[in-house]
């Protein structure tokens, strides 16, 4: 593996512990090396799925076909990359991580859209506002099974600029987000995903418009005094890591690329979850484009607005559950994107050891045999559909 495609220990499904995060009062001297380390891993990894320069690196990913939906004028290509347990062990050994773990399966989706605010696509300003500036609000607004969101911690990244992957980056944001997902009530527990989320953009006038969002699990965030959703009674912590890249192409169109790996930390085997994830990862494209089209039609409504605070849970209960492609957790799909493999009741495996931390994402003891049967049943159905 070339140096530019060498795997690192930070942007992994095993995540980061609270003690590995910057201090609450961190200044630019502490934050700049931290965010640089994340970008050094994230940028070449996601670029290998849709290379800007060297098409050969895409050989690391396997195409799983293309999907289409009435909500999107663009087709969505689905890709898979499996990081073997042997590769992960090499990373762990090199960086002093002691843990047992399985292979890490990444599902990615790639689509190219017209830069215009009309049905079936979205403008650059809409993408930028929705995903870079108001990511949490947007995800909660267009993903029906997201029923809670909390920005638990934010660092002041003002003044950070750096060079990485041949580009100049600024407009940094670093936060810890907690998201709660409804995955199969009343049988299955909601899942709470605490993630460290880094976003930044190519500095204006130094290159084509582009921004990235990197999300890394923080499995022990419930131990932080900043935690809210993660420390609520009965919270089932689950994991997802993702890298999202949105950029303008030379022809003026917008490329939207996302790669993710997840573990919902229940009783469903991880290999079944991985199959399910490949069946749903593409669905956030039509979900977002369908939502943004409706928002445009609501006179006086900002295109990136979210439900009023406190109203999310009640409102979401009235809609059908739909997969969250970013995290790989799903229940029943909405009508607009209802064809493919949706399994995931909380799609996960037994207590997954935290690869980089040694911590475990524990299976809730209350999860009964009925839950296991329910997950297995949905898992079999989804596997058959994929």
Tab-separated table of C-alpha atoms in Angstrom:
chain	number	residue	atom	x	y	z
A	1	UNK	CA	0.000	0.000	0.000
A	2	UNK	CA	1.414	3.394	-1.002
A	3	UNK	CA	2.173	5.970	1.661
A	4	UNK	CA	-0.709	8.179	0.513
A	5	UNK	CA	-3.147	5.286	0.986
A	6	UNK	CA	-1.691	4.075	4.271
A	7	UNK	CA	-4.353	3.480	6.905
A	8	UNK	CA	-4.265	5.441	10.150
A	9	UNK	CA	-5.630	4.967	13.684
A	10	UNK	CA	-7.953	7.986	13.957
A	11	UNK	CA	-10.625	7.663	11.239
A	12	UNK	CA	-11.654	4.159	12.231
A	13	UNK	CA	-14.842	2.529	13.438
A	14	UNK	CA	-13.179	1.901	16.796
A	15	UNK	CA	-13.213	5.646	17.416
A	16	UNK	CA	-11.535	7.903	19.963
A	17	UNK	CA	-11.846	7.986	23.730
A	18	UNK	CA	-12.777	11.160	25.572
A	19	UNK	CA	-9.221	11.405	26.861
A	20	UNK	CA	-7.952	11.511	23.266
A	21	UNK	CA	-10.015	14.602	22.404
A	22	UNK	CA	-8.548	18.108	22.641
A	23	UNK	CA	-8.909	19.773	26.035
A	24	UNK	CA	-12.036	21.876	26.500
A	25	UNK	CA	-9.973	25.076	26.436
A	26	UNK	CA	-7.694	24.020	23.578
A	27	UNK	CA	-6.265	26.850	21.510
A	28	UNK	CA	-4.923	26.920	17.972
A	29	UNK	CA	-1.586	25.374	19.003
A	30	UNK	CA	-3.361	22.231	20.241
A	31	UNK	CA	-6.185	22.113	17.712
A	32	UNK	CA	-4.213	22.610	14.485
A	33	UNK	CA	-2.062	19.453	14.843
A	34	UNK	CA	-5.142	17.479	15.873
A	35	UNK	CA	-7.288	18.454	12.878
A	36	UNK	CA	-4.286	18.080	10.559
A	37	UNK	CA	-3.840	14.470	11.695
A	38	UNK	CA	-7.492	13.715	10.939
A	39	UNK	CA	-7.323	15.272	7.469
A	40	UNK	CA	-4.114	13.391	6.664
A	41	UNK	CA	-6.061	10.157	7.088
A	42	UNK	CA	-9.476	11.168	5.801
A	43	UNK	CA	-8.621	12.954	2.549
A	44	UNK	CA	-6.617	10.200	0.797
A	45	UNK	CA	-8.989	7.516	2.073
A	46	UNK	CA	-12.135	9.094	0.618
A	47	UNK	CA	-10.291	10.216	-2.516
A	48	UNK	CA	-9.512	6.575	-3.266
A	49	UNK	CA	-13.253	6.029	-3.842
A	50	UNK	CA	-13.481	8.800	-6.476
A	51	UNK	CA	-9.906	9.838	-7.320
A	52	UNK	CA	-9.269	13.373	-8.509
A	53	UNK	CA	-5.999	12.447	-10.173
A	54	UNK	CA	-5.064	8.755	-10.164
A	55	UNK	CA	-7.936	6.464	-11.257
A	56	UNK	CA	-5.885	3.415	-10.265
A	57	UNK	CA	-6.550	4.002	-6.571
A	58	UNK	CA	-10.252	3.318	-7.140
A	59	UNK	CA	-9.289	-0.329	-7.510
A	60	UNK	CA	-9.337	-0.424	-3.717
A	61	UNK	CA	-13.131	-0.144	-3.943
A	62	UNK	CA	-15.559	-2.581	-5.564
A	63	UNK	CA	-18.565	-1.226	-7.448
A	64	UNK	CA	-21.883	-2.647	-6.240
A	65	UNK	CA	-23.976	-1.086	-8.985
A	66	UNK	CA	-26.037	2.080	-9.335
A	67	UNK	CA	-29.355	3.058	-7.780
A	68	UNK	CA	-32.038	5.466	-8.935
A	69	UNK	CA	-35.007	7.206	-7.362
A	70	UNK	CA	-37.763	9.588	-8.517
A	71	UNK	CA	-36.452	12.145	-6.027
A	72	UNK	CA	-33.044	12.421	-7.730
A	73	UNK	CA	-32.232	13.089	-11.367
A	74	UNK	CA	-28.780	11.615	-10.752
A	75	UNK	CA	-28.035	7.943	-10.288
A	76	UNK	CA	-26.096	6.907	-7.195
A	77	UNK	CA	-23.164	4.513	-7.490
A	78	UNK	CA	-22.585	2.215	-4.516
A	79	UNK	CA	-19.048	1.094	-3.623
A	80	UNK	CA	-17.504	-1.244	-1.069
A	81	UNK	CA	-14.070	-1.452	0.522
A	82	UNK	CA	-13.137	-4.059	3.119
A	83	UNK	CA	-10.287	-3.338	5.514
A	84	UNK	CA	-9.137	-6.768	6.659
A	85	UNK	CA	-8.536	-7.697	10.284
A	86	UNK	CA	-4.888	-8.202	9.344
A	87	UNK	CA	-4.600	-4.640	8.031
A	88	UNK	CA	-6.303	-3.271	11.123
A	89	UNK	CA	-4.029	-5.282	13.379
A	90	UNK	CA	-1.031	-3.756	11.622
A	91	UNK	CA	-2.431	-0.273	12.252
A	92	UNK	CA	-3.148	-1.143	15.882
A	93	UNK	CA	0.350	-2.549	16.439
A	94	UNK	CA	2.023	0.452	14.827
A	95	UNK	CA	0.098	2.929	16.954
A	96	UNK	CA	0.015	1.032	20.226
A	97	UNK	CA	-3.620	-0.037	20.103
A	98	UNK	CA	-4.393	-3.287	21.927
A	99	UNK	CA	-7.700	-4.913	20.971
A	100	UNK	CA	-9.335	-7.793	19.145
A	101	UNK	CA	-11.493	-6.821	16.211
A	102	UNK	CA	-13.150	-7.852	12.964
A	103	UNK	CA	-12.658	-6.532	9.465
A	104	UNK	CA	-14.019	-3.051	8.759
A	105	UNK	CA	-16.406	-2.851	5.816
A	106	UNK	CA	-16.920	0.580	4.290
A	107	UNK	CA	-19.907	1.364	2.110
A	108	UNK	CA	-19.724	4.431	-0.103
A	109	UNK	CA	-22.018	6.222	-2.480
A	110	UNK	CA	-21.158	8.635	-5.257
A	111	UNK	CA	-23.458	10.931	-7.226
A	112	UNK	CA	-23.095	13.986	-9.465
A	113	UNK	CA	-25.735	16.733	-9.470
A	114	UNK	CA	-26.622	19.858	-11.412
A	115	UNK	CA	-25.879	23.054	-9.494
A	116	UNK	CA	-29.403	24.428	-9.509
A	117	UNK	CA	-32.172	24.791	-6.938
A	118	UNK	CA	-34.864	22.684	-8.557
A	119	UNK	CA	-36.613	19.348	-8.040
A	120	UNK	CA	-34.293	16.373	-8.332
A	121	UNK	CA	-31.113	18.270	-7.520
A	122	UNK	CA	-29.801	21.134	-5.357
A	123	UNK	CA	-27.620	24.211	-5.656
A	124	UNK	CA	-24.117	24.573	-4.245
A	125	UNK	CA	-25.401	27.047	-1.655
A	126	UNK	CA	-28.007	24.520	-0.521
A	127	UNK	CA	-25.416	21.759	-0.174
A	128	UNK	CA	-23.008	24.053	1.676
A	129	UNK	CA	-25.594	25.406	4.083
A	130	UNK	CA	-27.235	22.050	4.721
A	131	UNK	CA	-24.148	19.906	5.251
A	132	UNK	CA	-21.212	22.119	6.202
A	133	UNK	CA	-22.917	24.852	8.184
A	134	UNK	CA	-25.985	23.100	9.642
A	135	UNK	CA	-25.174	19.416	9.433
A	136	UNK	CA	-26.927	18.276	12.618
A	137	UNK	CA	-30.101	20.269	11.964
A	138	UNK	CA	-30.282	19.072	8.381
A	139	UNK	CA	-29.768	15.405	9.220
A	140	UNK	CA	-32.495	15.524	11.833
A	141	UNK	CA	-34.833	17.310	9.426
A	142	UNK	CA	-34.571	14.976	6.438
A	143	UNK	CA	-33.946	11.624	8.178
A	144	UNK	CA	-37.214	10.427	9.751
A	145	UNK	CA	-35.694	8.016	12.250
A	146	UNK	CA	-33.388	10.624	13.794
A	147	UNK	CA	-35.390	11.655	16.849
A	148	UNK	CA	-32.839	13.592	18.857
A	149	UNK	CA	-29.758	15.706	18.245
A	150	UNK	CA	-27.463	17.579	20.584
A	151	UNK	CA	-24.289	19.526	20.009
A	152	UNK	CA	-22.526	18.558	23.208
A	153	UNK	CA	-19.200	20.307	22.759
A	154	UNK	CA	-17.581	22.808	20.410
A	155	UNK	CA	-14.018	24.032	20.070
A	156	UNK	CA	-12.990	27.471	18.805
A	157	UNK	CA	-11.184	26.826	15.514
A	158	UNK	CA	-10.949	30.468	14.452
A	159	UNK	CA	-7.694	31.218	12.676
A	160	UNK	CA	-6.812	27.651	11.696
A	161	UNK	CA	-5.546	27.369	8.132
A	162	UNK	CA	-3.423	24.549	6.755
A	163	UNK	CA	-2.148	22.867	3.622
A	164	UNK	CA	-3.080	19.238	3.042
A	165	UNK	CA	-3.428	17.033	-0.039
A	166	UNK	CA	-2.218	19.889	-2.234
A	167	UNK	CA	-4.976	22.260	-1.101
A	168	UNK	CA	-5.424	25.137	1.348
A	169	UNK	CA	-8.087	24.542	4.000
A	170	UNK	CA	-9.886	26.896	6.391
A	171	UNK	CA	-13.387	27.436	7.877
A	172	UNK	CA	-12.746	24.673	10.409
A	173	UNK	CA	-15.420	23.440	12.793
A	174	UNK	CA	-14.870	20.793	15.487
A	175	UNK	CA	-17.779	19.554	17.606
A	176	UNK	CA	-19.113	16.511	19.393
A	177	UNK	CA	-22.609	15.648	18.172
A	178	UNK	CA	-24.954	13.173	19.839
A	179	UNK	CA	-27.670	11.719	17.606
A	180	UNK	CA	-30.466	9.394	18.670
A	181	UNK	CA	-32.019	7.007	16.152
A	182	UNK	CA	-35.297	5.144	16.412
A	183	UNK	CA	-34.667	1.639	15.083
A	184	UNK	CA	-37.630	-0.568	15.923
A	185	UNK	CA	-39.794	0.466	18.852
A	186	UNK	CA	-41.084	-1.057	21.046
A	187	UNK	CA	-39.037	-4.227	20.595
A	188	UNK	CA	-35.687	-2.644	19.848
A	189	UNK	CA	-33.875	0.069	21.727
A	190	UNK	CA	-33.101	3.452	20.260
A	191	UNK	CA	-29.424	3.911	19.383
A	192	UNK	CA	-27.331	6.900	20.403
A	193	UNK	CA	-24.339	7.851	18.267
A	194	UNK	CA	-21.811	10.245	19.849
A	195	UNK	CA	-19.330	11.437	17.211
A	196	UNK	CA	-16.510	13.912	16.928
A	197	UNK	CA	-17.301	15.881	13.796
A	198	UNK	CA	-14.724	17.889	11.854
A	199	UNK	CA	-15.636	20.042	8.880
A	200	UNK	CA	-13.551	22.367	6.743
A	201	UNK	CA	-13.507	23.891	3.275
A	202	UNK	CA	-11.010	24.709	0.561
A	203	UNK	CA	-9.977	28.308	1.104
A	204	UNK	CA	-11.832	30.663	-1.180
A	205	UNK	CA	-9.971	31.662	-4.350
A	206	UNK	CA	-7.315	28.942	-3.885
A	207	UNK	CA	-9.142	26.162	-5.708
A	208	UNK	CA	-12.497	24.796	-6.791
A	209	UNK	CA	-15.161	24.924	-4.054
A	210	UNK	CA	-14.998	21.837	-1.837
A	211	UNK	CA	-15.664	20.833	1.746
A	212	UNK	CA	-15.341	17.698	3.826
A	213	UNK	CA	-17.028	16.412	6.962
A	214	UNK	CA	-15.347	13.688	9.027
A	215	UNK	CA	-17.270	11.906	11.803
A	216	UNK	CA	-15.454	9.684	14.317
A	217	UNK	CA	-17.156	7.700	17.127
A	218	UNK	CA	-16.538	8.627	20.753
A	219	UNK	CA	-17.755	5.391	22.378
A	220	UNK	CA	-17.190	6.457	26.003
A	221	UNK	CA	-18.656	9.947	25.647
A	222	UNK	CA	-21.173	9.160	28.398
A	223	UNK	CA	-18.272	9.612	30.843
A	224	UNK	CA	-17.874	13.260	29.787
A	225	UNK	CA	-19.519	16.053	31.758
A	226	UNK	CA	-20.526	17.471	28.358
A	227	UNK	CA	-22.678	14.434	27.492
A	228	UNK	CA	-26.464	14.552	27.404
A	229	UNK	CA	-28.127	11.956	25.151
A	230	UNK	CA	-25.245	9.517	25.681
A	231	UNK	CA	-25.694	9.377	29.440
A	232	UNK	CA	-29.474	9.141	29.574
A	233	UNK	CA	-30.833	6.081	31.337
A	234	UNK	CA	-30.881	3.031	29.086
A	235	UNK	CA	-28.952	4.714	26.261
A	236	UNK	CA	-27.534	2.119	23.849
A	237	UNK	CA	-24.331	3.526	22.378
A	238	UNK	CA	-23.620	2.637	18.758
A	239	UNK	CA	-20.813	3.528	16.369
A	240	UNK	CA	-20.327	4.993	12.943
A	241	UNK	CA	-17.371	6.565	11.186
A	242	UNK	CA	-17.845	8.523	7.979
A	243	UNK	CA	-16.094	10.832	5.534
A	244	UNK	CA	-18.155	13.082	3.283
A	245	UNK	CA	-16.744	15.134	0.430
A	246	UNK	CA	-18.776	17.608	-1.612
A	247	UNK	CA	-17.039	19.531	-4.402
A	248	UNK	CA	-17.588	21.462	-7.623
A	249	UNK	CA	-16.341	19.749	-10.775
A	250	UNK	CA	-14.776	21.451	-13.788
A	251	UNK	CA	-18.063	21.238	-15.694
A	252	UNK	CA	-19.869	23.103	-12.906
A	253	UNK	CA	-21.692	20.081	-11.512
A	254	UNK	CA	-21.536	18.975	-7.886
A	255	UNK	CA	-19.982	15.681	-6.810
A	256	UNK	CA	-21.374	14.226	-3.570
A	257	UNK	CA	-19.339	11.402	-2.045
A	258	UNK	CA	-19.733	9.666	1.297
A	259	UNK	CA	-18.081	6.605	2.815
A	260	UNK	CA	-19.068	5.026	6.118
A	261	UNK	CA	-18.620	1.999	8.369
A	262	UNK	CA	-20.868	1.287	11.351
A	263	UNK	CA	-21.806	-1.007	14.213
A	264	UNK	CA	-25.157	-0.519	15.912
A	265	UNK	CA	-24.020	-2.628	18.866
A	266	UNK	CA	-26.946	-5.004	19.260
A	267	UNK	CA	-27.270	-8.723	18.658
A	268	UNK	CA	-27.289	-8.930	14.868
A	269	UNK	CA	-23.925	-10.177	13.508
A	270	UNK	CA	-21.721	-7.506	12.027
A	271	UNK	CA	-21.496	-9.241	8.651
A	272	UNK	CA	-25.262	-8.986	8.249
A	273	UNK	CA	-25.122	-5.322	9.184
A	274	UNK	CA	-22.463	-4.744	6.529
A	275	UNK	CA	-24.647	-6.313	3.841
A	276	UNK	CA	-27.561	-4.174	4.944
A	277	UNK	CA	-25.464	-1.019	4.910
A	278	UNK	CA	-24.579	-1.561	1.262
A	279	UNK	CA	-28.300	-1.750	0.529
A	280	UNK	CA	-29.162	1.576	2.132
A	281	UNK	CA	-26.113	3.851	2.010
A	282	UNK	CA	-27.351	5.462	-1.223
A	283	UNK	CA	-30.724	6.444	0.191
A	284	UNK	CA	-29.733	9.689	1.858
A	285	UNK	CA	-29.421	11.183	-1.644
A	286	UNK	CA	-33.157	10.939	-2.491
A	287	UNK	CA	-34.089	11.603	1.141
A	288	UNK	CA	-32.199	14.910	1.132
A	289	UNK	CA	-33.258	15.990	-2.357
A	290	UNK	CA	-36.897	15.186	-1.626
A	291	UNK	CA	-36.711	17.162	1.616
A	292	UNK	CA	-34.959	20.195	0.127
A	293	UNK	CA	-37.515	20.348	-2.690
A	294	UNK	CA	-40.340	20.502	-0.152
A	295	UNK	CA	-38.489	23.161	1.828
A	296	UNK	CA	-38.207	25.345	-1.259
A	297	UNK	CA	-41.939	25.033	-1.711
A	298	UNK	CA	-42.662	26.269	1.785
A	299	UNK	CA	-42.874	30.022	1.420
A	300	UNK	CA	-40.821	31.816	4.005
A	301	UNK	CA	-39.019	28.632	5.125
A	302	UNK	CA	-35.243	28.542	5.069
A	303	UNK	CA	-33.964	25.604	3.002
A	304	UNK	CA	-31.870	24.363	5.900
A	305	UNK	CA	-34.408	24.779	8.695
A	306	UNK	CA	-35.137	21.954	11.129
A	307	UNK	CA	-38.176	21.054	13.245
A	308	UNK	CA	-38.695	23.272	16.313
A	309	UNK	CA	-36.676	22.269	19.356
A	310	UNK	CA	-38.500	19.682	21.394
A	311	UNK	CA	-40.886	18.814	18.586
A	312	UNK	CA	-38.633	16.349	16.809
A	313	UNK	CA	-39.566	13.222	18.738
A	314	UNK	CA	-43.333	13.663	18.540
A	315	UNK	CA	-43.226	14.665	14.902
A	316	UNK	CA	-41.020	11.761	13.911
A	317	UNK	CA	-43.332	9.285	15.616
A	318	UNK	CA	-45.993	10.183	13.069
A	319	UNK	CA	-43.841	9.240	10.063
A	320	UNK	CA	-42.674	5.897	8.808
A	321	UNK	CA	-39.197	5.004	9.884
A	322	UNK	CA	-36.551	5.156	7.240
A	323	UNK	CA	-32.934	4.043	7.085
A	324	UNK	CA	-30.229	6.426	8.135
A	325	UNK	CA	-27.667	5.796	5.425
A	326	UNK	CA	-24.932	7.664	7.255
A	327	UNK	CA	-24.980	5.386	10.257
A	328	UNK	CA	-26.380	2.248	8.686
A	329	UNK	CA	-29.251	2.027	11.159
A	330	UNK	CA	-32.718	1.497	9.762
A	331	UNK	CA	-36.232	0.372	10.341
A	332	UNK	CA	-38.955	0.475	7.708
A	333	UNK	CA	-38.279	2.653	4.642
A	334	UNK	CA	-40.339	5.597	3.482
A	335	UNK	CA	-42.361	5.235	0.307
A	336	UNK	CA	-39.978	7.396	-1.676
A	337	UNK	CA	-37.048	5.068	-1.164
A	338	UNK	CA	-38.650	1.810	-0.221
A	339	UNK	CA	-37.200	-0.793	-2.499
A	340	UNK	CA	-33.927	-2.052	-1.084
A	341	UNK	CA	-32.680	-4.102	1.788
A	342	UNK	CA	-33.586	-2.506	4.968
A	343	UNK	CA	-32.663	-4.649	7.816
A	344	UNK	CA	-31.097	-3.167	10.452
A	345	UNK	CA	-33.099	-3.102	13.340
A	346	UNK	CA	-30.282	-2.005	15.250
A	347	UNK	CA	-28.119	-3.957	13.106
A	348	UNK	CA	-25.335	-5.080	15.186
A	349	UNK	CA	-23.153	-7.497	16.603
A	350	UNK	CA	-22.390	-8.501	20.086
A	351	UNK	CA	-20.376	-6.169	22.206
A	352	UNK	CA	-17.914	-4.900	19.658
A	353	UNK	CA	-14.472	-4.231	21.153
A	354	UNK	CA	-13.246	-0.707	20.573
A	355	UNK	CA	-10.373	-1.191	18.245
A	356	UNK	CA	-8.390	1.828	19.158
A	357	UNK	CA	-9.405	2.115	22.709
A	358	UNK	CA	-10.100	-1.345	24.037
A	359	UNK	CA	-13.461	-0.108	25.289
A	360	UNK	CA	-16.586	-2.108	24.506
A	361	UNK	CA	-19.834	-1.016	23.019
A	362	UNK	CA	-21.919	-3.245	25.183
A	363	UNK	CA	-25.085	-5.045	24.255
A	364	UNK	CA	-27.835	-3.954	26.572
A	365	UNK	CA	-28.672	-6.788	28.977
A	366	UNK	CA	-32.371	-6.141	28.506
A	367	UNK	CA	-32.202	-7.125	24.848
A	368	UNK	CA	-34.155	-10.335	24.907
A	369	UNK	CA	-34.509	-13.374	22.716
A	370	UNK	CA	-37.482	-11.708	21.070
A	371	UNK	CA	-35.191	-8.881	19.952
A	372	UNK	CA	-32.698	-11.364	18.621
A	373	UNK	CA	-35.409	-13.098	16.622
A	374	UNK	CA	-36.750	-9.806	15.341
A	375	UNK	CA	-33.323	-8.666	14.199
A	376	UNK	CA	-32.506	-12.020	12.656
A	377	UNK	CA	-35.787	-12.058	10.754
A	378	UNK	CA	-35.220	-8.612	9.318
A	379	UNK	CA	-31.610	-9.480	8.647
A	380	UNK	CA	-32.546	-12.520	6.589
A	381	UNK	CA	-35.054	-10.541	4.586
A	382	UNK	CA	-32.579	-7.783	3.872
A	383	UNK	CA	-29.852	-10.185	2.892
A	384	UNK	CA	-32.203	-11.766	0.404
A	385	UNK	CA	-33.046	-8.408	-1.131
A	386	UNK	CA	-29.494	-7.161	-1.494
